[in-house]
Short mmCIF file of C-alpha atoms in Angstrom, two decimals:
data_model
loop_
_atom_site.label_atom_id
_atom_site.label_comp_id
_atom_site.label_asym_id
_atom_site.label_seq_id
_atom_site.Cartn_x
_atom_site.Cartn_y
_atom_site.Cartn_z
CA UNK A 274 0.00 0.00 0.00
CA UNK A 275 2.89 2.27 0.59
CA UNK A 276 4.23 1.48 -2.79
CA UNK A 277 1.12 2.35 -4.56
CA UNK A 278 0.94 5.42 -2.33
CA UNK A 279 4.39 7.13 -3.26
CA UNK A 280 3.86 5.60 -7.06
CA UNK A 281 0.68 7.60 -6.31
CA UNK A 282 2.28 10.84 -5.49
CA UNK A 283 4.96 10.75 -8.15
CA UNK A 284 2.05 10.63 -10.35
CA UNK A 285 0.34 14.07 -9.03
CA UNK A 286 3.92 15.86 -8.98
CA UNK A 287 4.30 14.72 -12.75
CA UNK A 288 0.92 15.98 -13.14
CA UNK A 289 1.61 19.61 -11.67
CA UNK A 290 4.84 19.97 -13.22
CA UNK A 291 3.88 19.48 -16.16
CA UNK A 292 0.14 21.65 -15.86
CA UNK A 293 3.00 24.80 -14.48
CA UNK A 294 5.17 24.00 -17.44
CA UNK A 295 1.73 24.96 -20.14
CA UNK A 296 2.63 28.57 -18.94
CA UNK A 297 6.55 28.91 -17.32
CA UNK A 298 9.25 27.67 -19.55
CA UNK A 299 12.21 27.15 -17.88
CA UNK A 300 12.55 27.40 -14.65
CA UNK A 301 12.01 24.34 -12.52
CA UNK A 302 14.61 25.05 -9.79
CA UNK A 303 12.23 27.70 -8.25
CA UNK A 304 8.91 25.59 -9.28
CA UNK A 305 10.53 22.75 -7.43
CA UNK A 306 11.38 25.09 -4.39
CA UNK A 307 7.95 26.08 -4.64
CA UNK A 308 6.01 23.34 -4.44
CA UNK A 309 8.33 22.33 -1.81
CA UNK A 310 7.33 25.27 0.54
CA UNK A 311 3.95 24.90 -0.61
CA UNK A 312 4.04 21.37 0.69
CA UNK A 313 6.05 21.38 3.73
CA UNK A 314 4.86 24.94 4.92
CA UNK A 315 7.59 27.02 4.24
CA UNK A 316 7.95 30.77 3.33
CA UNK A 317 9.94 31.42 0.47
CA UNK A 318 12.30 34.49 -0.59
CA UNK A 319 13.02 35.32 -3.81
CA UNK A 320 16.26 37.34 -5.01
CA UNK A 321 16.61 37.91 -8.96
CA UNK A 322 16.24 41.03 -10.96
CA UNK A 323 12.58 41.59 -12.80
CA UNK A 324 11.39 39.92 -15.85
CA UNK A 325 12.37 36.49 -14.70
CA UNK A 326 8.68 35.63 -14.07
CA UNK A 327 8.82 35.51 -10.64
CA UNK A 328 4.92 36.58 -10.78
CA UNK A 329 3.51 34.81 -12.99
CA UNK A 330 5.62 31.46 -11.35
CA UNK A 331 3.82 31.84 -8.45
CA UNK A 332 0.33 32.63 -9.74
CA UNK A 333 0.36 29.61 -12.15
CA UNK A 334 1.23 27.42 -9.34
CA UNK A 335 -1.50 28.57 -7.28
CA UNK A 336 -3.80 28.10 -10.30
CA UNK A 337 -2.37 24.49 -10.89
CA UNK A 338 -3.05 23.80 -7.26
CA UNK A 339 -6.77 25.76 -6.79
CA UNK A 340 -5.92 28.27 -3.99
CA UNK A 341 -6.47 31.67 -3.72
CA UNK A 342 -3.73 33.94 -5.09
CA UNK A 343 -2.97 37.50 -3.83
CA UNK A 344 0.10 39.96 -5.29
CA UNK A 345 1.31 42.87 -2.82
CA UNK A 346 3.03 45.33 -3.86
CA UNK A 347 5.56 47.16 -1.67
CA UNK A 348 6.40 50.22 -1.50
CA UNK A 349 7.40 53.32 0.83
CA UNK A 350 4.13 54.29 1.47
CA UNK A 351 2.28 50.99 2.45
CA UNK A 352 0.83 50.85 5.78
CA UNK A 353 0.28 47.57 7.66
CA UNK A 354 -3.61 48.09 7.54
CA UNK A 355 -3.17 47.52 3.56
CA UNK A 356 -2.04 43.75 4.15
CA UNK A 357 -3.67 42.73 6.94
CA UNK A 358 -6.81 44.86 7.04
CA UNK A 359 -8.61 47.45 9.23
CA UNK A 360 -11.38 48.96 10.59
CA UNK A 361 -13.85 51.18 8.74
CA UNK A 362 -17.26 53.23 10.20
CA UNK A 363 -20.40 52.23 8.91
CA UNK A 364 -22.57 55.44 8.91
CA UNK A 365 -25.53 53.59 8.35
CA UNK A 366 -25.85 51.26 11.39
CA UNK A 367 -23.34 53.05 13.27
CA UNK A 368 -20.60 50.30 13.51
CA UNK A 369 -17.39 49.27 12.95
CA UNK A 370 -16.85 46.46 10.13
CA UNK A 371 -13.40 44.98 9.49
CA UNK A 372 -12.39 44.74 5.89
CA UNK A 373 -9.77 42.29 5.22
CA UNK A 374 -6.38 42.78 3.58
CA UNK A 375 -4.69 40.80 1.24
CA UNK A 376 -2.75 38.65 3.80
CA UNK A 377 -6.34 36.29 3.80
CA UNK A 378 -4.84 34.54 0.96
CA UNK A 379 -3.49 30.88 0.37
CA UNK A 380 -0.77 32.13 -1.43
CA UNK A 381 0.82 35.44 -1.33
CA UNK A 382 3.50 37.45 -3.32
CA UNK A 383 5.22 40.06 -1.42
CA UNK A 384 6.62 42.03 -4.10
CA UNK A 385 9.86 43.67 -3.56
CA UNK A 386 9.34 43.46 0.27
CA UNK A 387 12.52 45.68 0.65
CA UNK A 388 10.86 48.47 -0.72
CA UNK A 389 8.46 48.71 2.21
CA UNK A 390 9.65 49.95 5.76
CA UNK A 391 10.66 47.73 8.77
CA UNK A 392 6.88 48.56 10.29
CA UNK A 393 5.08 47.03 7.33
CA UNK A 394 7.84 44.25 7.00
CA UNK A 395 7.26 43.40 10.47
CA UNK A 396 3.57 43.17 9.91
CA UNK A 397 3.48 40.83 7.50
CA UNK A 398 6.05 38.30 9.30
CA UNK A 399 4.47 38.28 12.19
CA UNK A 400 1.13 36.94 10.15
CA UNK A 401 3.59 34.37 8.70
CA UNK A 402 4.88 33.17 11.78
CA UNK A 403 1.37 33.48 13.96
CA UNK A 404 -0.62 32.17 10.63
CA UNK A 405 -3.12 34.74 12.41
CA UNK A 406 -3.72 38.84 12.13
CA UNK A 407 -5.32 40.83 14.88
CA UNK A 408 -7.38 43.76 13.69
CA UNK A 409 -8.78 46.12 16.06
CA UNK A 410 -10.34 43.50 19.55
CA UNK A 411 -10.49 40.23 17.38
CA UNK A 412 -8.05 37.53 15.87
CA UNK A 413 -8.53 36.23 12.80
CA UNK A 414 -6.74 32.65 11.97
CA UNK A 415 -5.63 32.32 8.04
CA UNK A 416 -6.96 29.73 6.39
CA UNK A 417 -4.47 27.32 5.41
CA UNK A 418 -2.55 26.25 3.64
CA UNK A 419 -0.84 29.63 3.40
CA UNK A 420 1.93 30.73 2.01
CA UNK A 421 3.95 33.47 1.77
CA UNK A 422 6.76 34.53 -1.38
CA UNK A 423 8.36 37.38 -1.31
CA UNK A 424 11.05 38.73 -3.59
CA UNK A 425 13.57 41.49 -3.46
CA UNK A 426 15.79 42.80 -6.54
CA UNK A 427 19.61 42.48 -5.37
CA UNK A 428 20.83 45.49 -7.84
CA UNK A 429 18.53 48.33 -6.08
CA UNK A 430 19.30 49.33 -2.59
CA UNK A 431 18.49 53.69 -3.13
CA UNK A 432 15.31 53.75 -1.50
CA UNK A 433 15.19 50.08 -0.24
CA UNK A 434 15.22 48.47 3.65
CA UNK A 435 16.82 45.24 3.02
CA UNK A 436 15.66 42.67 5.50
CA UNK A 437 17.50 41.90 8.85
CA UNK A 438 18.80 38.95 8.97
CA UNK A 439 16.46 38.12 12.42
CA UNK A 440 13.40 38.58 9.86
CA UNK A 441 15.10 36.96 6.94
CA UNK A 442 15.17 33.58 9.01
CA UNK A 443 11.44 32.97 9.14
CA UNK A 444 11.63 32.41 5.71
CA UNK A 445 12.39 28.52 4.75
CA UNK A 446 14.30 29.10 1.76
CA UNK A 447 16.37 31.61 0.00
CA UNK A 448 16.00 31.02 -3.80
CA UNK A 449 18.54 32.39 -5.96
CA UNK A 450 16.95 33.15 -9.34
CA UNK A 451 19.34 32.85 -12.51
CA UNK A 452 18.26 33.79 -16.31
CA UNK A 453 16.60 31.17 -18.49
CA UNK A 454 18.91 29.61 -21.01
CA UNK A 455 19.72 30.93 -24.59
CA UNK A 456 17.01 28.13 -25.78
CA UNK A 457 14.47 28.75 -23.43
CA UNK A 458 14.77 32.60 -23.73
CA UNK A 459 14.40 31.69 -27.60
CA UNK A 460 11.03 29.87 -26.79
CA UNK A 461 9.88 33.05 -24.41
CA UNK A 462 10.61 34.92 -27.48
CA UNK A 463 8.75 33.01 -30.03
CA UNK A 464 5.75 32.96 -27.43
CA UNK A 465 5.44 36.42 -26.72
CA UNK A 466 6.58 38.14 -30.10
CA UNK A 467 3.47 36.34 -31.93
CA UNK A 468 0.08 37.57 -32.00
CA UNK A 469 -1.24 34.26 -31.82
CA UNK A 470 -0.12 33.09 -28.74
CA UNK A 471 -3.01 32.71 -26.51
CA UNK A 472 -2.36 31.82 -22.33
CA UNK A 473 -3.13 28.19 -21.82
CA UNK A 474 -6.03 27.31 -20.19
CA UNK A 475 -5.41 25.93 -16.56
CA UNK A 476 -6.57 22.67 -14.43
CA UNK A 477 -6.33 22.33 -10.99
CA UNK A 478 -4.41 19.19 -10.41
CA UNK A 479 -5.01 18.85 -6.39
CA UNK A 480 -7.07 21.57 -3.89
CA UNK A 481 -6.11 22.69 -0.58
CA UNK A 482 -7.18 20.09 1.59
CA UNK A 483 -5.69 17.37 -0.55
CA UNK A 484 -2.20 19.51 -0.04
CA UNK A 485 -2.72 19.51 4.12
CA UNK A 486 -3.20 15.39 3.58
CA UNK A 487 0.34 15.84 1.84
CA UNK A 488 1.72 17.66 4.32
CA UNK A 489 1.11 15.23 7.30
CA UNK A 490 3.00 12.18 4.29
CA UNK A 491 5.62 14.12 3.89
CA UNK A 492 6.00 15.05 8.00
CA UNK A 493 5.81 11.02 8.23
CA UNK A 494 8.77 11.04 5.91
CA UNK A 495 11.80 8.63 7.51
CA UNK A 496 15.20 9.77 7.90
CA UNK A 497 17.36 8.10 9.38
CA UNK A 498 19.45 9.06 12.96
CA UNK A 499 22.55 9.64 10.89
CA UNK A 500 20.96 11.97 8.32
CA UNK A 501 19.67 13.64 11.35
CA UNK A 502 23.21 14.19 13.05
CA UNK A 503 24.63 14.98 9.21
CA UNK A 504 22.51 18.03 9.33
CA UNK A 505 22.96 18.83 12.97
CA UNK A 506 26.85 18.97 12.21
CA UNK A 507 26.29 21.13 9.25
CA UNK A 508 23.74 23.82 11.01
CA UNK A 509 26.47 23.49 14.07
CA UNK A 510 29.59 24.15 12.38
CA UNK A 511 27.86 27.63 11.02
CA UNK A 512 28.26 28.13 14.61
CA UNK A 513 31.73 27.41 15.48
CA UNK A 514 34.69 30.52 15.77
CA UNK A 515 35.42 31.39 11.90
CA UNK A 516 37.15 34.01 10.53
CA UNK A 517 34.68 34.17 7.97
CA UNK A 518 31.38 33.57 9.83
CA UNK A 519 30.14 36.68 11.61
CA UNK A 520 26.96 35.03 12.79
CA UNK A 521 25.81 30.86 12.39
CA UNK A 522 22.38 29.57 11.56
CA UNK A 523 19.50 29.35 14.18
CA UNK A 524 17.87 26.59 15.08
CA UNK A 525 15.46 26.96 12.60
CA UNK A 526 18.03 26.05 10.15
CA UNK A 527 18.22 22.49 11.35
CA UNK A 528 14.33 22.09 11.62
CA UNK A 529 13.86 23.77 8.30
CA UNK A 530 16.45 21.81 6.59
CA UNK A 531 14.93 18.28 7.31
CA UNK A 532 11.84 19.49 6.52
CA UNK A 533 13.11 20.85 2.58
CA UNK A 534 15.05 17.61 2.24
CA UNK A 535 11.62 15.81 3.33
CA UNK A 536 9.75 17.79 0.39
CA UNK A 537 12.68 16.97 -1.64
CA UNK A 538 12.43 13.17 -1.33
CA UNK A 539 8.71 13.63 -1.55
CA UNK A 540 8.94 15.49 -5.15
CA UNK A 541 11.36 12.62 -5.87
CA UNK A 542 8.89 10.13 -5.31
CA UNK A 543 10.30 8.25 -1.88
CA UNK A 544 9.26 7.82 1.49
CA UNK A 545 12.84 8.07 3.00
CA UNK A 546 15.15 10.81 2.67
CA UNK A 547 18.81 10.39 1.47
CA UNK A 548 22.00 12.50 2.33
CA UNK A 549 21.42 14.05 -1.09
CA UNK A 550 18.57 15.60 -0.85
CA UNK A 551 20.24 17.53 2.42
CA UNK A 552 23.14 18.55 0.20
CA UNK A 553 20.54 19.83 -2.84
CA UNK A 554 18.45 21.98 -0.42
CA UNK A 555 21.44 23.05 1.88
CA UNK A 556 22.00 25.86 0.24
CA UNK A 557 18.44 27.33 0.03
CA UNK A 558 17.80 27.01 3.30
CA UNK A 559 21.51 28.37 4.85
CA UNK A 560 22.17 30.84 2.25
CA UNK A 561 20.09 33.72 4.07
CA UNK A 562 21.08 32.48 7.79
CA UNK A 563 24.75 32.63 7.90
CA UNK A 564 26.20 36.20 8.19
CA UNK A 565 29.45 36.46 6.60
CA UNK A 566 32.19 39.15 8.17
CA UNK A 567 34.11 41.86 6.91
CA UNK A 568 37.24 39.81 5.92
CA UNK A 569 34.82 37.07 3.75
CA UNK A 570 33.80 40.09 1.93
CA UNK A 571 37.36 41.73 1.42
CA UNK A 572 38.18 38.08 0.12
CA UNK A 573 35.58 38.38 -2.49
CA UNK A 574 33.67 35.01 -0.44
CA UNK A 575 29.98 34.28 -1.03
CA UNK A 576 28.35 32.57 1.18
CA UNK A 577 27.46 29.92 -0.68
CA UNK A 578 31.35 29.66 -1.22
CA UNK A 579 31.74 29.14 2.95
CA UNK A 580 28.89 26.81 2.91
CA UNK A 581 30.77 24.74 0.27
CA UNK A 582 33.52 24.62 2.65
CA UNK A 583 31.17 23.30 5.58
CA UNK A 584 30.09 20.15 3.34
CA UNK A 585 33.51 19.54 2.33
CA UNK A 586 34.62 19.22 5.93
CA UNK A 587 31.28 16.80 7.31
CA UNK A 588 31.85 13.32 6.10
CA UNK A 589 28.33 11.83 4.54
CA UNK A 590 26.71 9.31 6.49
#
């Protein structure tokens, strides 16, 4: 039964890759890190300059997968109230009635959340982290799943308030976004240079309550003890004296980690994890947790660069 179950579930991920892949060419290392948050309940931050359909990635998906979809966009003049909602006089009957913001979404795209200030920021990852927003007396709890995706441009900084790194962990992954290929961008070209070209249309492939069902599989998950330690000694060495490490990974890196490399064997179509899918979604997940120092920098170091170092020095189980 097991069998049929994960030959089951490679099925639907075929399925949704391939509905996505009507409309995004290119591309699958973010669709595969999004359906991975999507599944495992992780928030997701985007870095790439524009035009690298960022947008219409993550509204496709949510179309493929029947959820609502909701795009913010940030800028210096947002106020909390316009995500998660506020208060407004009825003149009529003499009441208060609370008109909800775009955080009462499934999915939502925080677009070019550095452009917004640390007040509005703060707002919207404390709903992330709560999966609730207060307005006015009363609570509200989102409905789940829900999912958060915001991106920032890495060129810009005039006029921008890059995220601390304290907010920056609350968010599972770190995606790196590169340019399509010369043949995909060739296919973009052809598709959006013709007047013919019409949008395909879109079928859900699972809902929302079929994706909570996936979440508890994918929490069931095995890995083994020594995976487990082979991640603890990664998150932990982030954490040891380093003349290139100004600040190591959280906690959250180590919980957050086996959960990605969970999705990952999950989107692979087994029901155990393997060392490899640590080492695919180390990256992602450490990439936006470790804080490099002064002399990295001077050295020209990314920190994907120091991570590389860390797996070179843990022996795989």
């Amino acid at each position: 039964m097991e069998n049929n179950m994960t030959v089951t579930n490679e099925h639907l991920i075929t399925n949704l890759r391939e509905e996505i892949g009507k409309v995004i060419i290119g591309q699958a290392y973010m669709v595969d890190r999004i359906i991975i948050g999507l599944l495992t309940g992780g928030h997701i931050l985007l870095e790439g300059v524009p035009g690298l359909a960022k947008t219409l990635t993550a509204s496709t998906i949510a179309e493929a997968v029947g959820i609502d979809f909701q795009r913010i966009q940030f800028t210096p003049d947002l106020l909390p109230a316009d995500i998660l909602g506020t208060e407004i006089y009825h003149q009529k009957t003499g009441e208060f009635v609370i008109k909800q913001g775009a955080i009462f979404s499934n999915l939502v795209l925080a677009d070019e959340i550095n452009r917004a200030p640390a007040k509005v920021q703060s707002a919207l990852l404390e709903a992330m982290q709560e999966k609730q927003v207060t307005i006015g007396d009363t609570t509200y709890q989102l409905d789940l799943p829900f999912l958060v995706i915001a991106t920032q441009n890495p060129l810009e900084q005039q006029g921008t308030y890059p995220l601390p790194e304290a907010q920056q962990d609350r968010f599972m992954l770190k995606l790196k976004i590169k340019y399509p290929s010369r043949n995909e961008e060739s296919e973009i070209i052809d598709r959006f240079t013709t007047g013919n070209y019409k949008t395909p249309s879109m079928h859900k492939i699972i809902s929302a309550q079929e994706i909570m069902g996936l979440r508890e599989q994918i929490n069931d998950i095995f890995i083994d003890e020594h995976i487990k330690n082979y991640v603890l000694d990664i998150v932990l060495k982030t954490r040891e004296p380093s003349p290139y490490i100004a600040s190591g990974a959280s906690p959250r890196a180590s919980i957050n980690l086996i959960k990605a490399a969970k999705g990952r064997a999950f989107l692979e179509g087994r029901d155990y994890v393997l060392p490899d899918d640590v080492k695919a979604m180390v990256y992602d997940v450490l990439r936006h947790r470790v804080l490099l120092t002064y002399e990295a920098e001077a050295e020209d170091l990314q920190v994907e660069d120091v991570i590389s170092d860390i797996l070179d020095t843990i022996n795989l189980p």
